[in-house]
Amino acid sequence: MAMKLSYDGVFAIITLDRPDALNALRFQMLEALSDAVDEVAASDARALIVVGAGDKAFCAGADIKELMNRSLMEQRRGAQLGQCAFGKISKLPIPSVAVIHGYAFGGGLELAMGCTFRIATERARMGLPEIKLGLIPGYGGTQRLPRLIGEARALEMVMSGRTVDAKEAERWGLVNRIVEDGDPLTLGKQFMSEFIGYGLCASQFAREAVERGMETTVEAGLAIEADLSTLAYQTQDAVEGMTAFVEKRKPEFKDA
Ligand code: DAK
């Protein structure tokens, strides 16, 4: 299937497993990815880690050979399939990270942008090179990239197709952090361990406040924040968190 879903303790792991083609995404892989994300959503996993097999690439994008000679409607369905699969990752109730340890181009970078976080090793190279093929990004790149790094830089990347290295990507906010080279899965686990000890209610409300706020005005965003922060006070986890502080002990969150 060239895509694997596995679990390791609290972590769900999606591995793009087509290293001979630099993990290029065939449509079948997008379908499998979409199903895998549904499965993760229904699981007890606390975080999702997305990695690419092999040491050269996270993912070199959509499979260019497969993109050729398709009808207009097939292409539209293809775009919707990719958008839907990556959109599902972005809407998961748990946080996700893409570990970029080599190339992340086109659909590969769009997949990474669907994740909550991106980390990169020094060797990482990223870009949306669709324009070089006479195309434009079709799996969310034109929408998620400007929200992450701003309109001017996004236009620079989309309209030139140029490759950015890990340092530039970190400076621009395309990746959260540059990490020392190593096994991508271990790097992902290390990074995600910062997020998994907290209750899901607070974690989800926090993310929702930020993400919904990004889609609207500051004023409307503040109203969302007021509602969600008030809602957080109503949870048992909030009572437990504040009580544990006063009692000088570690809180035991129950996601309730
Ligand atoms: N697709 C298919 N095969 C790929 C591939 C790709 N994207 N990238 C690499 N490969 C394959 C190569 O063909 C080669 O296979 P063999 O020739 O050995 O059989 C193998 O992987 C190793 O690649 P290279 O020999 O090229 O390795 P290098 O180290 O020399 O170069 C590279 C690495 C990443 C710089 C190079 O492979 C490269 O430039 N790859 C293409 C990167 C790219 O352009 N990605 C963006 C693709 S476009 C849609 C609209 C738009 C899109 C999708 C859908 N709809 C409306 C439906 C656009 C999406 C994209 O992602």
Coordinates of C-alpha atoms and ligand atoms in Angstrom, one line a residue:
M1 CA 0.0 0.0 0.0
A2 CA 3.1 2.2 0.4
M3 CA 1.6 3.8 3.5
K4 CA 1.6 2.2 6.9
L5 CA -0.3 3.1 10.1
S6 CA 1.1 1.7 13.3
Y7 CA 0.9 2.5 17.0
D8 CA 3.6 2.8 19.7
G9 CA 2.2 3.5 23.1
V10 CA 0.4 6.8 23.0
F11 CA 1.7 7.6 19.5
A12 CA 0.0 6.8 16.2
I13 CA 2.5 6.7 13.3
I14 CA 1.8 7.2 9.7
T15 CA 4.8 6.2 7.5
L16 CA 4.9 7.1 3.8
D17 CA 6.6 4.0 2.6
R18 CA 7.7 4.3 -1.0
P19 CA 11.4 5.2 -0.7
D20 CA 12.4 4.2 -4.2
A21 CA 10.1 7.1 -5.5
L22 CA 11.0 9.4 -2.6
N23 CA 7.6 8.6 -1.1
A24 CA 5.8 10.3 -3.9
L25 CA 2.0 10.2 -3.3
R26 CA -0.1 8.0 -5.5
F27 CA -3.9 8.5 -5.3
Q28 CA -4.2 5.1 -3.7
M29 CA -1.9 6.4 -0.9
L30 CA -4.1 9.4 -0.4
E31 CA -7.1 7.2 -0.1
A32 CA -5.3 4.9 2.4
L33 CA -4.0 8.0 4.3
S34 CA -7.6 9.4 4.6
D35 CA -8.8 6.0 6.0
A36 CA -5.8 5.8 8.3
V37 CA -6.6 9.3 9.7
D38 CA -10.2 8.2 10.4
E39 CA -8.8 5.2 12.3
V40 CA -6.4 7.4 14.3
A41 CA -9.3 9.7 15.2
A42 CA -11.2 6.8 16.7
S43 CA -8.2 5.4 18.5
D44 CA -6.7 6.2 22.0
A45 CA -3.6 7.7 20.5
R46 CA -2.6 11.1 22.0
A47 CA -0.4 12.3 19.1
L48 CA 0.2 11.5 15.5
I49 CA 3.6 11.4 13.9
V50 CA 4.0 11.4 10.1
V51 CA 7.3 10.3 8.7
G52 CA 8.8 9.2 5.3
A53 CA 10.6 6.0 4.8
G54 CA 14.3 6.0 3.7
D55 CA 16.8 8.7 4.4
K56 CA 16.3 11.0 1.4
A57 CA 12.8 12.3 1.6
F58 CA 9.8 13.0 3.7
C59 CA 7.8 13.1 0.5
A60 CA 8.7 14.4 -3.0
G61 CA 5.1 15.4 -3.7
A62 CA 2.3 14.0 -5.8
D63 CA 3.4 11.2 -8.2
I64 CA 4.0 13.2 -11.3
K65 CA 3.8 10.2 -13.6
E66 CA 0.3 9.4 -12.3
L67 CA -0.9 13.0 -12.6
M68 CA -0.5 12.9 -16.4
N69 CA -3.3 12.1 -18.9
R70 CA -6.2 12.4 -16.6
S71 CA -9.5 14.1 -17.4
L72 CA -10.6 17.4 -16.0
M73 CA -13.0 15.8 -13.6
E74 CA -10.5 13.2 -12.5
Q75 CA -8.1 16.0 -11.7
R76 CA -10.7 17.8 -9.7
R77 CA -11.6 14.7 -7.7
G78 CA -7.9 14.1 -7.1
A79 CA -7.5 17.6 -5.7
Q80 CA -10.5 17.1 -3.5
L81 CA -9.1 13.8 -2.3
G82 CA -5.8 15.3 -1.3
Q83 CA -7.5 18.3 0.3
C84 CA -9.8 16.0 2.2
A85 CA -7.1 13.7 3.5
F86 CA -4.8 16.5 4.7
G87 CA -7.8 18.4 6.1
K88 CA -8.7 15.4 8.2
I89 CA -5.2 15.5 9.7
S90 CA -5.6 19.2 10.5
K91 CA -9.0 18.5 12.2
L92 CA -7.8 15.5 14.3
P93 CA -8.6 16.0 18.0
I94 CA -5.0 15.2 18.8
P95 CA -1.9 17.1 17.7
S96 CA 0.2 15.9 14.8
V97 CA 3.8 16.5 13.6
A98 CA 5.5 15.9 10.3
V99 CA 9.2 15.1 10.6
I100 CA 10.9 16.5 7.6
H101 CA 14.4 14.8 7.2
G102 CA 15.0 15.3 3.5
Y103 CA 12.8 16.6 0.6
A104 CA 9.3 17.8 1.2
F105 CA 8.0 19.1 -2.1
G106 CA 4.6 19.8 -3.5
G107 CA 2.0 17.5 -2.0
G108 CA 4.6 16.4 0.5
L109 CA 4.9 19.9 1.9
E110 CA 1.1 20.2 1.7
L111 CA 0.7 17.1 3.8
A112 CA 3.2 18.5 6.3
M113 CA 1.3 21.7 6.4
G114 CA -1.9 19.8 7.3
C115 CA -0.1 18.7 10.5
T116 CA -0.3 20.8 13.7
F117 CA 3.5 21.1 13.7
R118 CA 6.5 20.5 11.5
I119 CA 10.1 19.8 12.6
A120 CA 13.0 19.6 10.2
T121 CA 16.6 18.3 10.3
E122 CA 19.4 20.4 8.7
R123 CA 19.1 18.3 5.5
A124 CA 15.5 19.2 4.9
R125 CA 14.6 21.0 1.7
M126 CA 11.1 22.3 1.1
G127 CA 9.2 23.8 -1.7
L128 CA 6.1 24.0 -3.8
P129 CA 7.6 23.4 -7.3
E130 CA 4.3 22.9 -9.1
I131 CA 4.8 26.0 -11.2
K132 CA 7.8 24.4 -12.8
L133 CA 5.4 21.7 -14.1
G134 CA 2.9 24.2 -15.3
L135 CA 0.7 23.5 -12.3
I136 CA -0.2 25.1 -9.1
P137 CA -0.6 23.4 -5.7
G138 CA -3.8 21.4 -5.4
Y139 CA -3.8 19.9 -1.9
G140 CA -4.1 23.0 0.2
G141 CA -0.7 24.7 -0.4
T142 CA -2.1 28.0 -1.7
Q143 CA -4.3 28.3 1.4
R144 CA -2.2 26.9 4.3
L145 CA 1.2 28.4 3.3
P146 CA 0.1 32.1 3.5
R147 CA -1.6 31.4 6.8
L148 CA 1.7 30.0 8.1
I149 CA 4.3 32.3 6.7
G150 CA 2.4 35.3 5.4
E151 CA 1.2 36.3 1.9
A152 CA 4.4 37.8 0.5
R153 CA 6.6 34.8 1.4
A154 CA 3.9 32.3 0.3
L155 CA 3.6 34.1 -3.1
E156 CA 7.4 34.0 -3.4
M157 CA 7.4 30.2 -2.9
V158 CA 4.4 29.4 -4.9
M159 CA 5.2 31.7 -7.9
S160 CA 9.0 30.9 -8.1
G161 CA 8.8 27.2 -7.0
R162 CA 12.0 27.8 -5.2
T163 CA 13.4 25.5 -2.6
V164 CA 14.0 26.7 1.0
D165 CA 16.4 25.0 3.4
A166 CA 15.8 24.2 7.0
K167 CA 17.2 27.5 8.4
E168 CA 15.1 29.7 6.1
A169 CA 12.0 27.5 6.8
E170 CA 12.5 27.9 10.5
R171 CA 13.1 31.7 10.2
W172 CA 9.9 32.0 8.2
G173 CA 7.8 29.9 10.6
L174 CA 7.3 27.1 8.1
V175 CA 8.8 24.6 10.5
N176 CA 8.6 24.9 14.3
R177 CA 12.1 23.8 15.0
I178 CA 15.3 22.4 13.5
V179 CA 16.3 19.2 15.2
E180 CA 19.5 17.2 15.2
D181 CA 19.6 14.5 12.5
G182 CA 18.5 11.1 13.7
D183 CA 15.7 8.5 13.4
P184 CA 12.7 10.5 12.2
L185 CA 10.3 8.6 14.5
T186 CA 12.4 9.2 17.6
L187 CA 12.7 12.8 16.7
G188 CA 8.9 13.0 16.3
K189 CA 8.3 11.3 19.7
Q190 CA 10.7 13.6 21.4
F191 CA 9.0 16.6 20.0
M192 CA 5.5 15.4 20.7
S193 CA 6.3 14.4 24.3
E194 CA 6.0 18.1 25.1
F195 CA 2.3 18.0 24.3
I196 CA 0.9 14.7 25.4
G197 CA 0.8 15.1 29.2
Y198 CA -2.1 17.5 29.3
G199 CA -5.8 17.0 29.3
L200 CA -7.5 16.7 25.9
C201 CA -10.1 19.3 26.8
A202 CA -7.7 22.1 27.4
S203 CA -5.5 21.0 24.5
Q204 CA -8.4 21.0 22.1
F205 CA -9.9 24.3 23.3
A206 CA -6.5 26.0 23.0
R207 CA -6.0 24.8 19.5
E208 CA -9.5 25.6 18.5
A209 CA -9.3 29.1 19.8
V210 CA -6.1 29.8 17.9
E211 CA -7.3 28.1 14.6
R212 CA -10.8 29.6 14.6
G213 CA -9.4 33.0 15.6
M214 CA -7.0 32.9 12.6
E215 CA -10.0 32.7 10.3
T216 CA -11.8 35.8 11.6
T217 CA -11.3 39.3 13.0
V218 CA -9.5 39.9 16.4
E219 CA -12.8 40.9 17.9
A220 CA -14.6 37.8 16.8
G221 CA -11.5 35.8 17.8
L222 CA -11.6 37.3 21.3
A223 CA -15.2 36.2 21.6
I224 CA -14.3 32.7 20.7
E225 CA -11.5 32.8 23.3
A226 CA -13.8 34.1 26.0
D227 CA -16.3 31.2 25.3
L228 CA -13.7 28.5 25.1
S229 CA -11.7 29.6 28.1
T230 CA -14.9 29.8 30.1
L231 CA -15.8 26.3 29.0
A232 CA -12.4 25.1 30.1
Y233 CA -13.2 26.2 33.6
Q234 CA -16.2 23.9 33.6
T235 CA -14.1 20.8 33.1
Q236 CA -13.0 18.3 35.8
D237 CA -9.5 18.7 34.5
A238 CA -9.5 22.4 35.4
V239 CA -10.6 21.6 38.9
E240 CA -7.9 18.9 39.1
G241 CA -5.2 21.1 37.6
M242 CA -5.8 24.0 40.0
T243 CA -6.3 21.7 43.0
A244 CA -3.0 19.9 42.2
F245 CA -1.2 23.2 42.1
V246 CA -2.5 24.3 45.5
E247 CA -1.8 20.8 46.9
K248 CA 1.7 20.9 45.4
R249 CA 1.3 17.6 43.5
K250 CA 1.2 16.5 39.8
P251 CA -2.2 16.8 38.3
E252 CA -4.0 13.7 37.0
F253 CA -6.0 14.8 34.0
K254 CA -8.9 12.6 32.9
D255 CA -10.0 14.3 29.7
A256 CA -13.2 15.2 31.3
Ligands
DAK1 N1 6.7 11.8 -8.7 C1 7.1 10.6 -9.2 N2 8.3 10.1 -9.0 C2 9.2 10.8 -8.3 C3 8.9 12.1 -7.8 C4 7.5 12.5 -8.0 N3 7.1 13.7 -7.4 N4 10.0 12.6 -7.2 C5 10.9 11.7 -7.3 N5 10.5 10.6 -8.0 C6 11.2 9.4 -8.4 C7 12.1 9.7 -9.6 O1 11.4 9.6 -10.8 C8 13.2 8.6 -9.4 O2 12.6 7.4 -9.9 P1 13.4 6.5 -11.0 O3 13.7 7.4 -12.1 O4 14.7 6.0 -10.2 O5 12.5 5.3 -11.3 C9 13.3 8.4 -7.9 O6 12.1 9.0 -7.4 C10 14.5 9.2 -7.3 O7 14.4 10.5 -7.7 P2 15.6 11.3 -8.4 O8 16.5 10.3 -9.2 O9 15.0 12.5 -9.2 O10 16.4 11.8 -7.1 P3 17.3 13.1 -7.0 O11 18.0 12.9 -5.6 O12 18.2 13.2 -8.2 O13 16.3 14.3 -7.0 C11 14.3 15.5 -6.3 C12 15.4 14.5 -5.9 C13 13.3 15.5 -5.1 C14 15.0 16.9 -6.3 C15 13.7 15.2 -7.6 O14 13.3 13.8 -7.6 C16 12.5 16.0 -8.0 O15 12.6 17.1 -8.4 N6 11.3 15.4 -7.8 C17 10.0 16.0 -8.2 C18 9.6 17.1 -7.1 C19 8.4 17.8 -7.5 O16 8.3 18.5 -8.5 N7 7.4 17.6 -6.7 C20 6.1 18.3 -6.9 C21 5.2 17.4 -7.7 S1 3.6 18.2 -8.0 C22 -3.4 18.3 -8.4 C23 -2.8 19.5 -8.7 C24 -1.5 19.7 -8.3 C25 -0.8 18.6 -7.8 C26 -1.4 17.5 -7.4 C27 -2.7 17.3 -7.8 N8 -4.8 18.0 -8.9 C28 -5.5 19.0 -9.5 C29 -5.3 16.6 -8.8 C30 0.7 18.9 -7.6 C31 1.3 18.2 -6.7 C32 2.7 18.0 -6.7 O17 3.2 17.6 -5.7

